[in-house]
Short mmCIF file of N, CA, C and O in Angstrom, two decimals:
data_model
loop_
_atom_site.label_atom_id
_atom_site.label_comp_id
_atom_site.label_asym_id
_atom_site.label_seq_id
_atom_site.Cartn_x
_atom_site.Cartn_y
_atom_site.Cartn_z
N MET A 152 13.97 3.30 19.40
CA MET A 152 12.75 2.60 19.06
C MET A 152 13.00 1.77 17.81
O MET A 152 13.46 2.26 16.81
N LYS A 153 12.66 0.51 17.88
CA LYS A 153 12.86 -0.41 16.76
C LYS A 153 11.55 -0.58 16.00
O LYS A 153 10.49 -0.78 16.59
N PHE A 154 11.63 -0.51 14.68
CA PHE A 154 10.47 -0.71 13.83
C PHE A 154 10.52 -2.11 13.26
O PHE A 154 11.48 -2.49 12.60
N ASP A 155 9.51 -2.91 13.54
CA ASP A 155 9.48 -4.30 13.10
C ASP A 155 8.29 -4.51 12.17
O ASP A 155 7.14 -4.47 12.60
N LEU A 156 8.57 -4.73 10.88
CA LEU A 156 7.51 -4.93 9.90
C LEU A 156 6.60 -6.09 10.25
O LEU A 156 5.41 -6.08 9.95
N LEU A 157 7.12 -7.13 10.89
CA LEU A 157 6.32 -8.30 11.21
C LEU A 157 5.26 -8.03 12.28
O LEU A 157 4.30 -8.77 12.39
N GLN A 158 5.45 -6.99 13.07
CA GLN A 158 4.50 -6.66 14.13
C GLN A 158 3.31 -5.86 13.62
O GLN A 158 2.30 -5.76 14.29
N ASN A 159 3.41 -5.28 12.41
CA ASN A 159 2.34 -4.45 11.87
C ASN A 159 1.28 -5.32 11.21
O ASN A 159 1.57 -6.06 10.28
N LYS A 160 0.07 -5.20 11.67
CA LYS A 160 -1.04 -5.95 11.08
C LYS A 160 -1.84 -5.08 10.11
O LYS A 160 -2.51 -5.60 9.23
N ASN A 161 -1.84 -3.78 10.31
CA ASN A 161 -2.53 -2.83 9.44
C ASN A 161 -1.58 -1.68 9.14
O ASN A 161 -1.07 -1.05 10.06
N THR A 162 -1.38 -1.44 7.85
CA THR A 162 -0.41 -0.42 7.46
C THR A 162 -0.99 0.43 6.34
O THR A 162 -1.58 -0.10 5.39
N LEU A 163 -0.81 1.74 6.44
CA LEU A 163 -1.18 2.68 5.40
C LEU A 163 0.11 3.20 4.78
O LEU A 163 0.98 3.71 5.48
N ILE A 164 0.22 3.06 3.46
CA ILE A 164 1.38 3.57 2.74
C ILE A 164 0.88 4.60 1.73
O ILE A 164 0.20 4.25 0.76
N ILE A 165 1.19 5.85 2.00
CA ILE A 165 0.84 6.92 1.08
C ILE A 165 1.97 7.02 0.07
O ILE A 165 3.12 7.19 0.45
N GLY A 166 1.63 6.90 -1.20
CA GLY A 166 2.65 6.90 -2.25
C GLY A 166 3.13 5.50 -2.54
O GLY A 166 4.32 5.27 -2.77
N GLY A 167 2.22 4.54 -2.54
CA GLY A 167 2.59 3.15 -2.76
C GLY A 167 2.63 2.74 -4.22
O GLY A 167 2.80 1.57 -4.53
N GLY A 168 2.47 3.68 -5.13
CA GLY A 168 2.40 3.36 -6.53
C GLY A 168 3.71 2.98 -7.19
O GLY A 168 3.73 2.28 -8.19
N HIS A 169 4.80 3.45 -6.64
CA HIS A 169 6.11 3.15 -7.21
C HIS A 169 7.20 3.50 -6.19
O HIS A 169 6.91 4.00 -5.11
N GLY A 170 8.42 3.19 -6.54
CA GLY A 170 9.56 3.55 -5.70
C GLY A 170 9.56 2.89 -4.34
O GLY A 170 9.21 1.71 -4.19
N ILE A 171 9.95 3.66 -3.34
CA ILE A 171 10.08 3.14 -1.98
C ILE A 171 8.73 2.66 -1.43
O ILE A 171 8.65 1.62 -0.78
N GLY A 172 7.66 3.39 -1.71
CA GLY A 172 6.34 2.98 -1.24
C GLY A 172 5.92 1.63 -1.79
O GLY A 172 5.42 0.78 -1.05
N LEU A 173 6.15 1.41 -3.07
CA LEU A 173 5.82 0.12 -3.68
C LEU A 173 6.67 -0.99 -3.08
O LEU A 173 6.19 -2.08 -2.81
N ALA A 174 7.95 -0.71 -2.84
CA ALA A 174 8.83 -1.70 -2.23
C ALA A 174 8.32 -2.09 -0.84
O ALA A 174 8.36 -3.27 -0.47
N LEU A 175 7.84 -1.13 -0.08
CA LEU A 175 7.27 -1.44 1.24
C LEU A 175 6.02 -2.30 1.13
O LEU A 175 5.83 -3.24 1.90
N VAL A 176 5.15 -1.98 0.19
CA VAL A 176 3.94 -2.79 -0.03
C VAL A 176 4.33 -4.23 -0.32
O VAL A 176 3.82 -5.17 0.29
N LYS A 177 5.24 -4.41 -1.27
CA LYS A 177 5.67 -5.76 -1.65
C LYS A 177 6.25 -6.52 -0.45
O LYS A 177 5.95 -7.69 -0.23
N GLN A 178 7.10 -5.84 0.30
CA GLN A 178 7.76 -6.49 1.43
C GLN A 178 6.76 -6.90 2.50
O GLN A 178 6.83 -8.01 3.04
N LEU A 179 5.82 -6.03 2.81
CA LEU A 179 4.80 -6.36 3.81
C LEU A 179 3.95 -7.55 3.38
O LEU A 179 3.67 -8.45 4.17
N LEU A 180 3.55 -7.56 2.13
CA LEU A 180 2.74 -8.69 1.64
C LEU A 180 3.53 -9.99 1.63
O LEU A 180 2.98 -11.06 1.87
N LYS A 181 4.82 -9.89 1.39
CA LYS A 181 5.67 -11.07 1.31
C LYS A 181 5.98 -11.67 2.68
O LYS A 181 5.89 -12.88 2.88
N ILE A 182 6.37 -10.83 3.63
CA ILE A 182 6.89 -11.36 4.90
C ILE A 182 5.85 -11.50 6.00
O ILE A 182 6.12 -12.16 6.99
N SER A 183 4.71 -10.87 5.84
CA SER A 183 3.71 -10.92 6.91
C SER A 183 2.36 -11.37 6.34
O SER A 183 1.58 -10.56 5.84
N PRO A 184 2.08 -12.66 6.41
CA PRO A 184 0.85 -13.18 5.80
C PRO A 184 -0.44 -12.65 6.43
O PRO A 184 -1.50 -12.77 5.83
N ASP A 185 -0.35 -12.09 7.61
CA ASP A 185 -1.54 -11.53 8.28
C ASP A 185 -1.72 -10.04 8.02
O ASP A 185 -2.71 -9.46 8.44
N ALA A 186 -0.76 -9.42 7.36
CA ALA A 186 -0.79 -7.97 7.17
C ALA A 186 -1.91 -7.55 6.24
O ALA A 186 -2.18 -8.18 5.23
N LYS A 187 -2.57 -6.47 6.61
CA LYS A 187 -3.53 -5.79 5.75
C LYS A 187 -2.87 -4.46 5.37
O LYS A 187 -2.43 -3.71 6.25
N VAL A 188 -2.80 -4.20 4.08
CA VAL A 188 -2.10 -3.02 3.60
C VAL A 188 -3.08 -2.15 2.82
O VAL A 188 -3.81 -2.63 1.97
N VAL A 189 -3.07 -0.86 3.14
CA VAL A 189 -3.80 0.14 2.37
C VAL A 189 -2.74 1.01 1.73
O VAL A 189 -1.86 1.55 2.42
N ALA A 190 -2.80 1.12 0.40
CA ALA A 190 -1.80 1.91 -0.32
C ALA A 190 -2.49 2.92 -1.22
O ALA A 190 -3.53 2.63 -1.81
N THR A 191 -1.91 4.10 -1.32
CA THR A 191 -2.44 5.12 -2.21
C THR A 191 -1.48 5.32 -3.38
O THR A 191 -0.29 5.02 -3.29
N TYR A 192 -2.05 5.81 -4.45
CA TYR A 192 -1.25 6.18 -5.62
C TYR A 192 -1.91 7.39 -6.26
O TYR A 192 -3.08 7.68 -6.04
N ARG A 193 -1.13 8.12 -7.05
CA ARG A 193 -1.64 9.34 -7.64
C ARG A 193 -2.06 9.15 -9.10
O ARG A 193 -3.08 9.67 -9.52
N VAL A 194 -1.25 8.43 -9.88
CA VAL A 194 -1.47 8.30 -11.32
C VAL A 194 -1.47 6.82 -11.68
O VAL A 194 -0.50 6.11 -11.41
N SER A 195 -2.54 6.36 -12.31
CA SER A 195 -2.67 4.93 -12.64
C SER A 195 -1.54 4.42 -13.50
O SER A 195 -1.03 3.32 -13.27
N LYS A 196 -1.13 5.17 -14.52
CA LYS A 196 -0.10 4.68 -15.43
C LYS A 196 1.25 4.49 -14.73
O LYS A 196 2.07 3.70 -15.19
N ASN A 197 1.46 5.16 -13.62
CA ASN A 197 2.70 4.99 -12.86
C ASN A 197 2.58 3.95 -11.76
O ASN A 197 3.54 3.68 -11.05
N ALA A 198 1.39 3.37 -11.62
CA ALA A 198 1.14 2.42 -10.52
C ALA A 198 0.71 1.06 -11.04
O ALA A 198 0.01 0.32 -10.34
N MET A 199 1.12 0.71 -12.24
CA MET A 199 0.68 -0.56 -12.84
C MET A 199 1.06 -1.78 -11.99
O MET A 199 0.28 -2.71 -11.85
N GLU A 200 2.25 -1.75 -11.41
CA GLU A 200 2.68 -2.89 -10.59
C GLU A 200 1.84 -2.99 -9.32
O GLU A 200 1.48 -4.09 -8.88
N LEU A 201 1.49 -1.87 -8.72
CA LEU A 201 0.62 -1.87 -7.54
C LEU A 201 -0.77 -2.39 -7.91
O LEU A 201 -1.36 -3.18 -7.17
N LEU A 202 -1.29 -1.97 -9.06
CA LEU A 202 -2.59 -2.45 -9.51
C LEU A 202 -2.58 -3.96 -9.72
O LEU A 202 -3.55 -4.65 -9.40
N LYS A 203 -1.49 -4.48 -10.24
CA LYS A 203 -1.33 -5.94 -10.42
C LYS A 203 -1.29 -6.64 -9.06
O LYS A 203 -1.92 -7.68 -8.87
N LEU A 204 -0.55 -6.07 -8.11
CA LEU A 204 -0.51 -6.66 -6.76
C LEU A 204 -1.90 -6.72 -6.15
O LEU A 204 -2.24 -7.68 -5.45
N HIS A 205 -2.70 -5.69 -6.40
CA HIS A 205 -4.06 -5.68 -5.87
C HIS A 205 -4.87 -6.85 -6.41
O HIS A 205 -5.67 -7.45 -5.70
N GLN A 206 -4.66 -7.20 -7.67
CA GLN A 206 -5.33 -8.37 -8.24
C GLN A 206 -4.85 -9.66 -7.59
O GLN A 206 -5.63 -10.59 -7.39
N ASP A 207 -3.57 -9.71 -7.23
CA ASP A 207 -3.00 -10.92 -6.62
C ASP A 207 -3.38 -11.06 -5.14
O ASP A 207 -3.41 -12.16 -4.61
N TYR A 208 -3.62 -9.94 -4.47
CA TYR A 208 -3.92 -9.94 -3.02
C TYR A 208 -5.18 -9.12 -2.73
O TYR A 208 -5.14 -8.18 -1.93
N PRO A 209 -6.32 -9.46 -3.31
CA PRO A 209 -7.50 -8.60 -3.13
C PRO A 209 -8.01 -8.51 -1.70
O PRO A 209 -8.62 -7.51 -1.33
N GLU A 210 -7.77 -9.52 -0.89
CA GLU A 210 -8.24 -9.50 0.49
C GLU A 210 -7.29 -8.76 1.43
O GLU A 210 -7.70 -8.28 2.48
N ARG A 211 -6.03 -8.67 1.05
CA ARG A 211 -5.02 -8.09 1.94
C ARG A 211 -4.56 -6.71 1.53
O ARG A 211 -3.97 -5.98 2.32
N LEU A 212 -4.79 -6.33 0.27
CA LEU A 212 -4.31 -5.05 -0.24
C LEU A 212 -5.48 -4.23 -0.77
O LEU A 212 -6.18 -4.65 -1.69
N LYS A 213 -5.69 -3.08 -0.18
CA LYS A 213 -6.69 -2.12 -0.64
C LYS A 213 -5.94 -0.93 -1.21
O LYS A 213 -4.97 -0.46 -0.60
N ILE A 214 -6.39 -0.45 -2.36
CA ILE A 214 -5.69 0.68 -3.00
C ILE A 214 -6.68 1.80 -3.30
O ILE A 214 -7.86 1.55 -3.56
N PHE A 215 -6.16 3.02 -3.26
CA PHE A 215 -6.97 4.21 -3.52
C PHE A 215 -6.15 5.21 -4.31
O PHE A 215 -5.00 5.49 -3.97
N MET A 216 -6.76 5.77 -5.35
CA MET A 216 -6.12 6.83 -6.11
C MET A 216 -6.50 8.15 -5.45
O MET A 216 -7.69 8.51 -5.42
N ILE A 217 -5.51 8.84 -4.92
CA ILE A 217 -5.77 10.14 -4.28
C ILE A 217 -4.60 11.08 -4.57
O ILE A 217 -3.50 10.66 -4.93
N ASP A 218 -4.88 12.35 -4.36
CA ASP A 218 -3.83 13.38 -4.42
C ASP A 218 -3.36 13.60 -2.99
O ASP A 218 -4.10 14.16 -2.17
N PRO A 219 -2.15 13.17 -2.64
CA PRO A 219 -1.70 13.28 -1.25
C PRO A 219 -1.44 14.72 -0.80
O PRO A 219 -1.22 14.95 0.38
N THR A 220 -1.50 15.66 -1.71
CA THR A 220 -1.33 17.07 -1.31
C THR A 220 -2.67 17.71 -0.96
O THR A 220 -2.70 18.86 -0.55
N SER A 221 -3.77 16.96 -1.12
CA SER A 221 -5.10 17.47 -0.82
C SER A 221 -5.54 17.01 0.57
O SER A 221 -5.73 15.81 0.80
N GLN A 222 -5.70 17.96 1.45
CA GLN A 222 -6.14 17.65 2.82
C GLN A 222 -7.51 16.98 2.80
O GLN A 222 -7.77 16.04 3.55
N THR A 223 -8.39 17.43 1.92
CA THR A 223 -9.72 16.84 1.82
C THR A 223 -9.63 15.36 1.39
O THR A 223 -10.31 14.51 1.97
N ALA A 224 -8.80 15.08 0.40
CA ALA A 224 -8.65 13.70 -0.06
C ALA A 224 -8.11 12.81 1.04
O ALA A 224 -8.58 11.69 1.24
N LEU A 225 -7.13 13.29 1.78
CA LEU A 225 -6.56 12.50 2.88
C LEU A 225 -7.58 12.31 3.99
O LEU A 225 -7.67 11.23 4.57
N SER A 226 -8.35 13.33 4.31
CA SER A 226 -9.37 13.20 5.35
C SER A 226 -10.44 12.20 4.94
O SER A 226 -10.94 11.43 5.77
N ASN A 227 -10.82 12.21 3.66
CA ASN A 227 -11.84 11.29 3.18
C ASN A 227 -11.34 9.85 3.18
O ASN A 227 -12.13 8.92 3.32
N LEU A 228 -10.05 9.67 3.00
CA LEU A 228 -9.47 8.32 3.02
C LEU A 228 -9.66 7.71 4.38
O LEU A 228 -10.02 6.60 4.56
#
């Protein structure tokens, strides 16, 4: 099975605040102008770059601060 980032129109990235998750957010926003991305982060001070991206792409990037280890938080998302 081949995964093609260009085919994804709606993507949820849990842990998009830094590292690999942030790199995926950036890549999706860059290469797919139709993509809508929802990204989560746990701690604001570690997600400054993601927060900046949200300002640059307010219509395409939605962000939520959640604890990904909480089933309730994930269900509410």
